[in-house]
Amino acid sequence: MKTSTDHYQVVGNPIAHSLSPQIHQQFAAQTQQALHYDKQLVELGGFAAAMDAFIQQGGKGVNITVPFKQDAWQYADQRSKRAERAGALNTLKVNADGSTFGDNTDGLGLVRDLIQNQHIALKGQRILLLGAGGAVRGVLQPLLEQQPALLHIANRTAAKAEALALDFADLGKLHGSGFAELENLEPFDLIINGTAASLSGELPPLPEHSLITKGSAYDMMYSQTPTAFVQWALQHGAAKAVDGLGMLVEQAAEAFLLWRGVRPDSLAVMKTLRPES
Ligand code: ATR
């Protein structure tokens, strides 16, 4: 069924919790654009078929979340430079001829929220990044561009963290390991949780002393109540522990710019989603 209003959606599994439709509808109202944005739950292994059908029905663009970011990278006909390097993408634009252009706006969204909105420094800092999936791949290059003293990736499956560190070693000081090895390392100034653990209310197995006193913690997932990781950080002396709502809105603003040619006011939307921010 083709509709006259441009159609966009976010796909993932799970997807019920996604605030992306709300955010993009607000961007559309702000910039006086007419568009329809909804969410689609896609079965594992079903990404390409879901995209083919969406494009067949006249869909104009898609945001991609857990666990399809690497599938989306495979699917795209062309990719931006940053998406090419990431090996994962969160945004697809459908061209007039039905071909797709893939981008990854996650890293820019994360760095913008950390530095501009949360005032968390990155340059010269010791940063620990948890996870080694598509979400983490997308933020490595933009984080390393901020010149941290060290970026350490820890993952439940150690081999994936080690492989990722090797893959991006040309961009900065980068190491990878399992969680157990963190016992032997100095505490970090900032810990970023890029695992999917928060989605199921779980906490990555962090050693007690991983964060310096008055350090910062950032969960790339977001939730109406503090995530297990945010709670852990606050209980372990963090001066600041925030979830990824700001990253979500910032990456969405960049996707909207790619699709519609205009950058919306992300801060205004953030204030409606979480009035105290
Ligand atoms: P995404 O696109 O969000 O990165 P993904 O590619 O499926 O999704 O990756 C999920 C990441 O979260 C992985 O790093 C995974 O660890 P493994 O590589 O060992 O599977 C991590 N993860 C998921 N649940 C977790 C949990 N309960 N504790 C720790 N790490 C978890």
PDB file of C-alpha atoms and ligand atoms in Angstrom:
ATOM      1  CA  MET A   1       0.000   0.000   0.000  1.00  0.00           C
ATOM      2  CA  LYS A   2       1.542   3.333  -1.031  1.00  0.00           C
ATOM      3  CA  THR A   3       0.679   6.372   1.098  1.00  0.00           C
ATOM      4  CA  SER A   4       0.955   9.987   0.041  1.00  0.00           C
ATOM      5  CA  THR A   5       2.817  10.947   3.233  1.00  0.00           C
ATOM      6  CA  ASP A   6       6.515   9.973   3.338  1.00  0.00           C
ATOM      7  CA  HIS A   7       6.905   6.855   5.475  1.00  0.00           C
ATOM      8  CA  TYR A   8       9.828   6.131   7.854  1.00  0.00           C
ATOM      9  CA  GLN A   9      10.287   3.545  10.570  1.00  0.00           C
ATOM     10  CA  VAL A  10      12.587   2.083  13.203  1.00  0.00           C
ATOM     11  CA  VAL A  11      13.252  -1.663  13.155  1.00  0.00           C
ATOM     12  CA  GLY A  12      14.673  -3.818  15.935  1.00  0.00           C
ATOM     13  CA  ASN A  13      14.056  -6.729  18.264  1.00  0.00           C
ATOM     14  CA  PRO A  14      12.833  -5.811  20.844  1.00  0.00           C
ATOM     15  CA  ILE A  15      11.263  -2.574  19.614  1.00  0.00           C
ATOM     16  CA  ALA A  16       8.249  -1.837  21.843  1.00  0.00           C
ATOM     17  CA  HIS A  17      10.298   0.467  24.107  1.00  0.00           C
ATOM     18  CA  SER A  18      11.557   2.667  21.235  1.00  0.00           C
ATOM     19  CA  LEU A  19      10.992   6.418  21.519  1.00  0.00           C
ATOM     20  CA  SER A  20      12.140   7.053  17.944  1.00  0.00           C
ATOM     21  CA  PRO A  21       8.588   7.527  16.518  1.00  0.00           C
ATOM     22  CA  GLN A  22       7.850  10.165  19.144  1.00  0.00           C
ATOM     23  CA  ILE A  23      11.160  11.953  18.486  1.00  0.00           C
ATOM     24  CA  HIS A  24      10.793  12.040  14.701  1.00  0.00           C
ATOM     25  CA  GLN A  25       7.166  13.194  14.876  1.00  0.00           C
ATOM     26  CA  GLN A  26       8.344  16.088  17.064  1.00  0.00           C
ATOM     27  CA  PHE A  27      11.155  16.906  14.619  1.00  0.00           C
ATOM     28  CA  ALA A  28       8.596  16.885  11.798  1.00  0.00           C
ATOM     29  CA  ALA A  29       6.282  19.263  13.674  1.00  0.00           C
ATOM     30  CA  GLN A  30       9.183  21.585  14.524  1.00  0.00           C
ATOM     31  CA  THR A  31      10.321  21.826  10.914  1.00  0.00           C
ATOM     32  CA  GLN A  32       6.808  21.759   9.414  1.00  0.00           C
ATOM     33  CA  GLN A  33       7.374  18.553   7.472  1.00  0.00           C
ATOM     34  CA  ALA A  34       4.669  16.005   6.756  1.00  0.00           C
ATOM     35  CA  LEU A  35       5.816  12.454   7.452  1.00  0.00           C
ATOM     36  CA  HIS A  36       4.684   9.228   9.073  1.00  0.00           C
ATOM     37  CA  TYR A  37       7.098   7.310  11.361  1.00  0.00           C
ATOM     38  CA  ASP A  38       6.318   3.988  13.058  1.00  0.00           C
ATOM     39  CA  LYS A  39       8.124   0.947  14.494  1.00  0.00           C
ATOM     40  CA  GLN A  40       8.453  -2.612  13.218  1.00  0.00           C
ATOM     41  CA  LEU A  41       9.436  -5.707  15.183  1.00  0.00           C
ATOM     42  CA  VAL A  42      11.564  -7.866  12.884  1.00  0.00           C
ATOM     43  CA  GLU A  43      12.363 -11.522  13.544  1.00  0.00           C
ATOM     44  CA  LEU A  44      16.037 -12.507  13.762  1.00  0.00           C
ATOM     45  CA  GLY A  45      17.230 -13.351  10.259  1.00  0.00           C
ATOM     46  CA  GLY A  46      14.345 -11.393   8.723  1.00  0.00           C
ATOM     47  CA  PHE A  47      15.970  -7.998   8.212  1.00  0.00           C
ATOM     48  CA  ALA A  48      16.518  -8.065   4.436  1.00  0.00           C
ATOM     49  CA  ALA A  49      12.996  -9.370   3.702  1.00  0.00           C
ATOM     50  CA  ALA A  50      11.485  -6.696   5.971  1.00  0.00           C
ATOM     51  CA  MET A  51      13.460  -3.974   4.172  1.00  0.00           C
ATOM     52  CA  ASP A  52      12.537  -5.250   0.707  1.00  0.00           C
ATOM     53  CA  ALA A  53       8.847  -5.138   1.664  1.00  0.00           C
ATOM     54  CA  PHE A  54       9.125  -1.677   3.233  1.00  0.00           C
ATOM     55  CA  ILE A  55      10.791  -0.244   0.121  1.00  0.00           C
ATOM     56  CA  GLN A  56       8.279  -2.008  -2.125  1.00  0.00           C
ATOM     57  CA  GLN A  57       5.530  -0.168  -0.230  1.00  0.00           C
ATOM     58  CA  GLY A  58       7.215   3.189  -0.887  1.00  0.00           C
ATOM     59  CA  GLY A  59       9.108   3.598   2.440  1.00  0.00           C
ATOM     60  CA  LYS A  60      11.625   6.466   2.439  1.00  0.00           C
ATOM     61  CA  GLY A  61      13.972   5.679   5.323  1.00  0.00           C
ATOM     62  CA  VAL A  62      14.699   3.416   8.277  1.00  0.00           C
ATOM     63  CA  ASN A  63      16.453   3.634  11.625  1.00  0.00           C
ATOM     64  CA  ILE A  64      18.041   0.400  12.770  1.00  0.00           C
ATOM     65  CA  THR A  65      18.534  -0.729  16.341  1.00  0.00           C
ATOM     66  CA  VAL A  66      19.578  -3.910  18.214  1.00  0.00           C
ATOM     67  CA  PRO A  67      20.450  -6.425  16.793  1.00  0.00           C
ATOM     68  CA  PHE A  68      20.293  -5.469  13.093  1.00  0.00           C
ATOM     69  CA  LYS A  69      23.012  -2.802  12.695  1.00  0.00           C
ATOM     70  CA  GLN A  70      25.440  -5.167  10.987  1.00  0.00           C
ATOM     71  CA  ASP A  71      22.657  -6.706   8.864  1.00  0.00           C
ATOM     72  CA  ALA A  72      21.778  -3.165   7.745  1.00  0.00           C
ATOM     73  CA  TRP A  73      25.388  -2.563   6.729  1.00  0.00           C
ATOM     74  CA  GLN A  74      25.246  -5.682   4.536  1.00  0.00           C
ATOM     75  CA  TYR A  75      21.942  -4.563   3.070  1.00  0.00           C
ATOM     76  CA  ALA A  76      22.874  -1.013   2.006  1.00  0.00           C
ATOM     77  CA  ASP A  77      23.761  -0.440  -1.658  1.00  0.00           C
ATOM     78  CA  GLN A  78      26.033   2.493  -0.792  1.00  0.00           C
ATOM     79  CA  ARG A  79      27.404   3.753   2.525  1.00  0.00           C
ATOM     80  CA  SER A  80      28.855   6.950   3.979  1.00  0.00           C
ATOM     81  CA  LYS A  81      32.562   6.898   4.847  1.00  0.00           C
ATOM     82  CA  ARG A  82      31.859   6.709   8.571  1.00  0.00           C
ATOM     83  CA  ALA A  83      29.382   3.849   8.107  1.00  0.00           C
ATOM     84  CA  GLU A  84      31.840   2.035   5.849  1.00  0.00           C
ATOM     85  CA  ARG A  85      34.467   2.096   8.587  1.00  0.00           C
ATOM     86  CA  ALA A  86      32.044   1.202  11.376  1.00  0.00           C
ATOM     87  CA  GLY A  87      30.821  -1.976   9.687  1.00  0.00           C
ATOM     88  CA  ALA A  88      27.406  -1.213  11.161  1.00  0.00           C
ATOM     89  CA  LEU A  89      24.724   1.356  10.461  1.00  0.00           C
ATOM     90  CA  ASN A  90      21.705   2.886  12.138  1.00  0.00           C
ATOM     91  CA  THR A  91      20.192   4.842   9.239  1.00  0.00           C
ATOM     92  CA  LEU A  92      19.056   3.861   5.750  1.00  0.00           C
ATOM     93  CA  LYS A  93      17.829   6.354   3.187  1.00  0.00           C
ATOM     94  CA  VAL A  94      15.817   5.028   0.254  1.00  0.00           C
ATOM     95  CA  ASN A  95      16.751   6.744  -3.016  1.00  0.00           C
ATOM     96  CA  ALA A  96      14.240   7.607  -5.740  1.00  0.00           C
ATOM     97  CA  ASP A  97      15.229   4.466  -7.700  1.00  0.00           C
ATOM     98  CA  GLY A  98      14.650   2.208  -4.650  1.00  0.00           C
ATOM     99  CA  SER A  99      18.360   1.709  -3.908  1.00  0.00           C
ATOM    100  CA  THR A 100      19.585   2.433  -0.370  1.00  0.00           C
ATOM    101  CA  PHE A 101      22.219   4.690   1.182  1.00  0.00           C
ATOM    102  CA  GLY A 102      23.471   3.714   4.651  1.00  0.00           C
ATOM    103  CA  ASP A 103      24.874   5.996   7.341  1.00  0.00           C
ATOM    104  CA  ASN A 104      25.887   5.645  10.972  1.00  0.00           C
ATOM    105  CA  THR A 105      24.961   8.650  13.118  1.00  0.00           C
ATOM    106  CA  ASP A 106      25.384   6.852  16.480  1.00  0.00           C
ATOM    107  CA  GLY A 107      28.955   7.971  17.111  1.00  0.00           C
ATOM    108  CA  LEU A 108      28.263  11.614  16.393  1.00  0.00           C
ATOM    109  CA  GLY A 109      25.155  11.395  18.592  1.00  0.00           C
ATOM    110  CA  LEU A 110      27.102   9.868  21.468  1.00  0.00           C
ATOM    111  CA  VAL A 111      30.018  12.320  21.304  1.00  0.00           C
ATOM    112  CA  ARG A 112      27.671  15.310  20.996  1.00  0.00           C
ATOM    113  CA  ASP A 113      25.620  14.225  23.996  1.00  0.00           C
ATOM    114  CA  LEU A 114      28.719  13.478  26.111  1.00  0.00           C
ATOM    115  CA  ILE A 115      30.563  16.717  25.376  1.00  0.00           C
ATOM    116  CA  GLN A 116      27.913  19.338  24.631  1.00  0.00           C
ATOM    117  CA  ASN A 117      24.940  18.202  26.708  1.00  0.00           C
ATOM    118  CA  GLN A 118      26.522  16.302  29.617  1.00  0.00           C
ATOM    119  CA  HIS A 119      29.837  18.218  29.760  1.00  0.00           C
ATOM    120  CA  ILE A 120      31.819  14.990  30.122  1.00  0.00           C
ATOM    121  CA  ALA A 121      35.403  15.378  28.844  1.00  0.00           C
ATOM    122  CA  LEU A 122      36.920  12.780  26.508  1.00  0.00           C
ATOM    123  CA  LYS A 123      40.318  14.210  25.537  1.00  0.00           C
ATOM    124  CA  GLY A 124      43.148  12.731  27.591  1.00  0.00           C
ATOM    125  CA  GLN A 125      40.749  10.502  29.573  1.00  0.00           C
ATOM    126  CA  ARG A 126      40.957   6.779  30.290  1.00  0.00           C
ATOM    127  CA  ILE A 127      37.766   5.376  28.768  1.00  0.00           C
ATOM    128  CA  LEU A 128      36.307   1.888  29.184  1.00  0.00           C
ATOM    129  CA  LEU A 129      33.789   0.786  26.557  1.00  0.00           C
ATOM    130  CA  LEU A 130      31.645  -2.278  27.321  1.00  0.00           C
ATOM    131  CA  GLY A 131      30.429  -4.541  24.506  1.00  0.00           C
ATOM    132  CA  ALA A 132      31.682  -5.447  21.035  1.00  0.00           C
ATOM    133  CA  GLY A 133      28.551  -5.577  18.887  1.00  0.00           C
ATOM    134  CA  GLY A 134      27.176  -3.290  16.210  1.00  0.00           C
ATOM    135  CA  ALA A 135      26.429  -0.478  18.663  1.00  0.00           C
ATOM    136  CA  VAL A 136      30.058  -0.315  19.781  1.00  0.00           C
ATOM    137  CA  ARG A 137      31.471  -0.586  16.246  1.00  0.00           C
ATOM    138  CA  GLY A 138      29.510   2.539  15.338  1.00  0.00           C
ATOM    139  CA  VAL A 139      31.016   4.737  18.054  1.00  0.00           C
ATOM    140  CA  LEU A 140      34.690   3.701  17.987  1.00  0.00           C
ATOM    141  CA  GLN A 141      35.965   6.097  15.339  1.00  0.00           C
ATOM    142  CA  PRO A 142      34.190   9.216  16.683  1.00  0.00           C
ATOM    143  CA  LEU A 143      35.367   8.421  20.245  1.00  0.00           C
ATOM    144  CA  LEU A 144      38.975   7.929  19.131  1.00  0.00           C
ATOM    145  CA  GLU A 145      38.838  11.222  17.203  1.00  0.00           C
ATOM    146  CA  GLN A 146      38.416  12.938  20.589  1.00  0.00           C
ATOM    147  CA  GLN A 147      41.900  11.680  21.547  1.00  0.00           C
ATOM    148  CA  PRO A 148      41.331   9.844  24.815  1.00  0.00           C
ATOM    149  CA  ALA A 149      44.507   8.750  26.667  1.00  0.00           C
ATOM    150  CA  LEU A 150      43.282   5.170  26.262  1.00  0.00           C
ATOM    151  CA  LEU A 151      40.203   3.355  25.022  1.00  0.00           C
ATOM    152  CA  HIS A 152      39.722  -0.151  26.408  1.00  0.00           C
ATOM    153  CA  ILE A 153      36.969  -2.422  25.040  1.00  0.00           C
ATOM    154  CA  ALA A 154      35.711  -5.168  27.391  1.00  0.00           C
ATOM    155  CA  ASN A 155      33.260  -7.802  26.232  1.00  0.00           C
ATOM    156  CA  ARG A 156      31.654 -10.977  27.603  1.00  0.00           C
ATOM    157  CA  THR A 157      33.128 -12.809  24.592  1.00  0.00           C
ATOM    158  CA  ALA A 158      36.729 -11.608  24.927  1.00  0.00           C
ATOM    159  CA  ALA A 159      37.762 -12.626  21.413  1.00  0.00           C
ATOM    160  CA  LYS A 160      35.253 -10.168  19.894  1.00  0.00           C
ATOM    161  CA  ALA A 161      36.710  -7.261  21.904  1.00  0.00           C
ATOM    162  CA  GLU A 162      40.237  -8.252  20.926  1.00  0.00           C
ATOM    163  CA  ALA A 163      39.322  -8.485  17.240  1.00  0.00           C
ATOM    164  CA  LEU A 164      37.589  -5.094  17.356  1.00  0.00           C
ATOM    165  CA  ALA A 165      40.610  -3.456  19.011  1.00  0.00           C
ATOM    166  CA  LEU A 166      42.851  -4.837  16.263  1.00  0.00           C
ATOM    167  CA  ASP A 167      40.431  -3.673  13.577  1.00  0.00           C
ATOM    168  CA  PHE A 168      40.526  -0.044  14.758  1.00  0.00           C
ATOM    169  CA  ALA A 169      44.118   0.039  16.106  1.00  0.00           C
ATOM    170  CA  ASP A 170      45.212   2.495  13.393  1.00  0.00           C
ATOM    171  CA  LEU A 171      42.921   5.194  14.861  1.00  0.00           C
ATOM    172  CA  GLY A 172      44.301   5.491  18.417  1.00  0.00           C
ATOM    173  CA  LYS A 173      45.396   3.772  21.623  1.00  0.00           C
ATOM    174  CA  LEU A 174      42.981   0.859  21.792  1.00  0.00           C
ATOM    175  CA  HIS A 175      42.906  -2.455  23.720  1.00  0.00           C
ATOM    176  CA  GLY A 176      40.386  -5.285  23.979  1.00  0.00           C
ATOM    177  CA  SER A 177      39.755  -7.972  26.611  1.00  0.00           C
ATOM    178  CA  GLY A 178      37.176  -9.907  28.591  1.00  0.00           C
ATOM    179  CA  PHE A 179      35.711  -8.544  31.839  1.00  0.00           C
ATOM    180  CA  ALA A 180      37.971 -10.594  34.136  1.00  0.00           C
ATOM    181  CA  GLU A 181      41.115  -8.846  32.816  1.00  0.00           C
ATOM    182  CA  LEU A 182      39.754  -5.494  34.069  1.00  0.00           C
ATOM    183  CA  GLU A 183      40.752  -6.614  37.616  1.00  0.00           C
ATOM    184  CA  ASN A 184      44.380  -5.920  36.673  1.00  0.00           C
ATOM    185  CA  LEU A 185      43.838  -2.455  35.172  1.00  0.00           C
ATOM    186  CA  GLU A 186      43.832   1.022  36.744  1.00  0.00           C
ATOM    187  CA  PRO A 187      40.320   2.445  37.205  1.00  0.00           C
ATOM    188  CA  PHE A 188      38.823   4.458  34.339  1.00  0.00           C
ATOM    189  CA  ASP A 189      37.656   8.108  34.202  1.00  0.00           C
ATOM    190  CA  LEU A 190      34.622   7.214  32.101  1.00  0.00           C
ATOM    191  CA  ILE A 191      32.791   3.932  31.491  1.00  0.00           C
ATOM    192  CA  ILE A 192      30.414   3.693  28.507  1.00  0.00           C
ATOM    193  CA  ASN A 193      28.025   0.736  28.405  1.00  0.00           C
ATOM    194  CA  GLY A 194      27.467  -0.335  24.796  1.00  0.00           C
ATOM    195  CA  THR A 195      26.207  -3.846  25.625  1.00  0.00           C
ATOM    196  CA  ALA A 196      22.598  -4.894  25.231  1.00  0.00           C
ATOM    197  CA  ALA A 197      22.529  -5.956  28.924  1.00  0.00           C
ATOM    198  CA  SER A 198      20.339  -3.031  30.070  1.00  0.00           C
ATOM    199  CA  LEU A 199      17.559  -4.161  27.725  1.00  0.00           C
ATOM    200  CA  SER A 200      17.047  -7.187  29.952  1.00  0.00           C
ATOM    201  CA  GLY A 201      17.764  -5.362  33.219  1.00  0.00           C
ATOM    202  CA  GLU A 202      21.179  -7.012  33.506  1.00  0.00           C
ATOM    203  CA  LEU A 203      24.537  -5.588  34.504  1.00  0.00           C
ATOM    204  CA  PRO A 204      27.794  -6.415  32.701  1.00  0.00           C
ATOM    205  CA  PRO A 205      30.146  -8.208  35.153  1.00  0.00           C
ATOM    206  CA  LEU A 206      32.312  -5.218  36.105  1.00  0.00           C
ATOM    207  CA  PRO A 207      34.964  -5.518  38.830  1.00  0.00           C
ATOM    208  CA  GLU A 208      34.281  -3.310  41.899  1.00  0.00           C
ATOM    209  CA  HIS A 209      37.093  -0.809  41.316  1.00  0.00           C
ATOM    210  CA  SER A 210      36.627  -0.135  37.579  1.00  0.00           C
ATOM    211  CA  LEU A 211      35.584   3.538  37.913  1.00  0.00           C
ATOM    212  CA  ILE A 212      37.617   6.304  39.594  1.00  0.00           C
ATOM    213  CA  THR A 213      35.915   8.167  42.451  1.00  0.00           C
ATOM    214  CA  LYS A 214      33.833  10.995  40.951  1.00  0.00           C
ATOM    215  CA  GLY A 215      34.197   9.434  37.504  1.00  0.00           C
ATOM    216  CA  SER A 216      31.489   9.396  34.827  1.00  0.00           C
ATOM    217  CA  ALA A 217      29.290   6.645  33.456  1.00  0.00           C
ATOM    218  CA  TYR A 218      27.174   6.600  30.306  1.00  0.00           C
ATOM    219  CA  ASP A 219      24.697   3.903  29.293  1.00  0.00           C
ATOM    220  CA  MET A 220      24.024   3.891  25.537  1.00  0.00           C
ATOM    221  CA  MET A 221      20.639   2.288  26.315  1.00  0.00           C
ATOM    222  CA  TYR A 222      17.856   4.381  27.827  1.00  0.00           C
ATOM    223  CA  SER A 223      15.001   3.647  30.169  1.00  0.00           C
ATOM    224  CA  GLN A 224      12.268   5.453  32.127  1.00  0.00           C
ATOM    225  CA  THR A 225      13.894   4.277  35.367  1.00  0.00           C
ATOM    226  CA  PRO A 226      17.692   4.218  35.969  1.00  0.00           C
ATOM    227  CA  THR A 227      19.295   1.240  34.205  1.00  0.00           C
ATOM    228  CA  ALA A 228      21.192  -1.407  36.229  1.00  0.00           C
ATOM    229  CA  PHE A 229      24.446   0.091  34.914  1.00  0.00           C
ATOM    230  CA  VAL A 230      23.521   3.664  35.931  1.00  0.00           C
ATOM    231  CA  GLN A 231      22.583   2.381  39.394  1.00  0.00           C
ATOM    232  CA  TRP A 232      25.870   0.469  39.664  1.00  0.00           C
ATOM    233  CA  ALA A 233      27.853   3.604  38.743  1.00  0.00           C
ATOM    234  CA  LEU A 234      26.045   5.780  41.290  1.00  0.00           C
ATOM    235  CA  GLN A 235      26.679   3.146  43.960  1.00  0.00           C
ATOM    236  CA  HIS A 236      30.376   3.134  42.990  1.00  0.00           C
ATOM    237  CA  GLY A 237      31.113   6.829  43.449  1.00  0.00           C
ATOM    238  CA  ALA A 238      30.265   8.260  40.014  1.00  0.00           C
ATOM    239  CA  ALA A 239      29.804  12.039  39.938  1.00  0.00           C
ATOM    240  CA  LYS A 240      27.666  11.647  36.848  1.00  0.00           C
ATOM    241  CA  ALA A 241      25.767   8.620  35.512  1.00  0.00           C
ATOM    242  CA  VAL A 242      23.339   9.093  32.643  1.00  0.00           C
ATOM    243  CA  ASP A 243      21.535   6.922  30.140  1.00  0.00           C
ATOM    244  CA  GLY A 244      21.496   7.242  26.364  1.00  0.00           C
ATOM    245  CA  LEU A 245      18.344   9.293  25.828  1.00  0.00           C
ATOM    246  CA  GLY A 246      20.471  12.256  24.705  1.00  0.00           C
ATOM    247  CA  MET A 247      22.405  10.050  22.280  1.00  0.00           C
ATOM    248  CA  LEU A 248      19.128   8.721  20.906  1.00  0.00           C
ATOM    249  CA  VAL A 249      17.817  12.218  20.211  1.00  0.00           C
ATOM    250  CA  GLU A 250      21.134  13.439  18.747  1.00  0.00           C
ATOM    251  CA  GLN A 251      21.543  10.452  16.409  1.00  0.00           C
ATOM    252  CA  ALA A 252      17.908  10.886  15.362  1.00  0.00           C
ATOM    253  CA  ALA A 253      18.522  14.562  14.545  1.00  0.00           C
ATOM    254  CA  GLU A 254      21.393  13.555  12.229  1.00  0.00           C
ATOM    255  CA  ALA A 255      19.224  10.900  10.550  1.00  0.00           C
ATOM    256  CA  PHE A 256      16.453  13.475  10.083  1.00  0.00           C
ATOM    257  CA  LEU A 257      18.989  15.840   8.478  1.00  0.00           C
ATOM    258  CA  LEU A 258      20.052  13.110   6.037  1.00  0.00           C
ATOM    259  CA  TRP A 259      16.440  12.306   5.108  1.00  0.00           C
ATOM    260  CA  ARG A 260      14.855  15.749   5.094  1.00  0.00           C
ATOM    261  CA  GLY A 261      17.751  18.185   4.525  1.00  0.00           C
ATOM    262  CA  VAL A 262      17.081  20.174   7.701  1.00  0.00           C
ATOM    263  CA  ARG A 263      18.565  19.762  11.196  1.00  0.00           C
ATOM    264  CA  PRO A 264      15.927  19.889  13.942  1.00  0.00           C
ATOM    265  CA  ASP A 265      16.379  21.335  17.458  1.00  0.00           C
ATOM    266  CA  SER A 266      17.422  18.267  19.468  1.00  0.00           C
ATOM    267  CA  LEU A 267      17.583  19.981  22.876  1.00  0.00           C
ATOM    268  CA  ALA A 268      13.969  21.123  22.644  1.00  0.00           C
ATOM    269  CA  VAL A 269      12.858  17.528  22.053  1.00  0.00           C
ATOM    270  CA  MET A 270      15.032  16.210  24.883  1.00  0.00           C
ATOM    271  CA  LYS A 271      13.317  18.601  27.267  1.00  0.00           C
ATOM    272  CA  THR A 272       9.874  17.247  26.374  1.00  0.00           C
ATOM    273  CA  LEU A 273      11.013  13.622  26.858  1.00  0.00           C
ATOM    274  CA  ARG A 274      12.738  14.269  30.182  1.00  0.00           C
ATOM    275  CA  PRO A 275      11.702  17.663  31.511  1.00  0.00           C
ATOM    276  CA  GLU A 276      14.414  17.768  34.227  1.00  0.00           C
ATOM    277  CA  SER A 277      17.251  17.473  31.666  1.00  0.00           C
TER     278      SER A 277
HETATM  279  P1  ATR B   1      24.182  -4.238  19.179  1.00  0.00           P
HETATM  280  O1  ATR B   1      23.888  -3.960  17.754  1.00  0.00           O
HETATM  281  O2  ATR B   1      23.316  -3.502  20.131  1.00  0.00           O
HETATM  282  O3  ATR B   1      25.622  -4.036  19.548  1.00  0.00           O
HETATM  283  P2  ATR B   1      24.729  -7.044  19.215  1.00  0.00           P
HETATM  284  O4  ATR B   1      25.576  -6.933  17.996  1.00  0.00           O
HETATM  285  O5  ATR B   1      23.793  -8.200  19.370  1.00  0.00           O
HETATM  286  O6  ATR B   1      23.798  -5.784  19.388  1.00  0.00           O
HETATM  287  O7  ATR B   1      25.714  -6.990  20.474  1.00  0.00           O
HETATM  288  C1  ATR B   1      25.269  -7.061  21.797  1.00  0.00           C
HETATM  289  C2  ATR B   1      26.441  -6.812  22.747  1.00  0.00           C
HETATM  290  O8  ATR B   1      25.954  -6.827  24.101  1.00  0.00           O
HETATM  291  C3  ATR B   1      27.529  -7.855  22.683  1.00  0.00           C
HETATM  292  O9  ATR B   1      28.772  -7.242  22.964  1.00  0.00           O
HETATM  293  C4  ATR B   1      27.135  -8.830  23.811  1.00  0.00           C
HETATM  294  O10 ATR B   1      28.195  -9.601  24.313  1.00  0.00           O
HETATM  295  P3  ATR B   1      28.675 -10.948  23.540  1.00  0.00           P
HETATM  296  O11 ATR B   1      29.462 -10.485  22.344  1.00  0.00           O
HETATM  297  O12 ATR B   1      29.523 -11.679  24.520  1.00  0.00           O
HETATM  298  O13 ATR B   1      27.419 -11.676  23.170  1.00  0.00           O
HETATM  299  C5  ATR B   1      26.660  -7.828  24.836  1.00  0.00           C
HETATM  300  N1  ATR B   1      25.722  -8.366  25.848  1.00  0.00           N
HETATM  301  C6  ATR B   1      24.427  -8.730  25.665  1.00  0.00           C
HETATM  302  N2  ATR B   1      23.871  -9.106  26.848  1.00  0.00           N
HETATM  303  C7  ATR B   1      24.841  -8.994  27.800  1.00  0.00           C
HETATM  304  C8  ATR B   1      24.901  -9.229  29.219  1.00  0.00           C
HETATM  305  N3  ATR B   1      23.832  -9.662  29.887  1.00  0.00           N
HETATM  306  N4  ATR B   1      26.066  -8.970  29.857  1.00  0.00           N
HETATM  307  C9  ATR B   1      27.154  -8.535  29.179  1.00  0.00           C
HETATM  308  N5  ATR B   1      27.160  -8.298  27.838  1.00  0.00           N
HETATM  309  C10 ATR B   1      26.033  -8.517  27.156  1.00  0.00           C
END
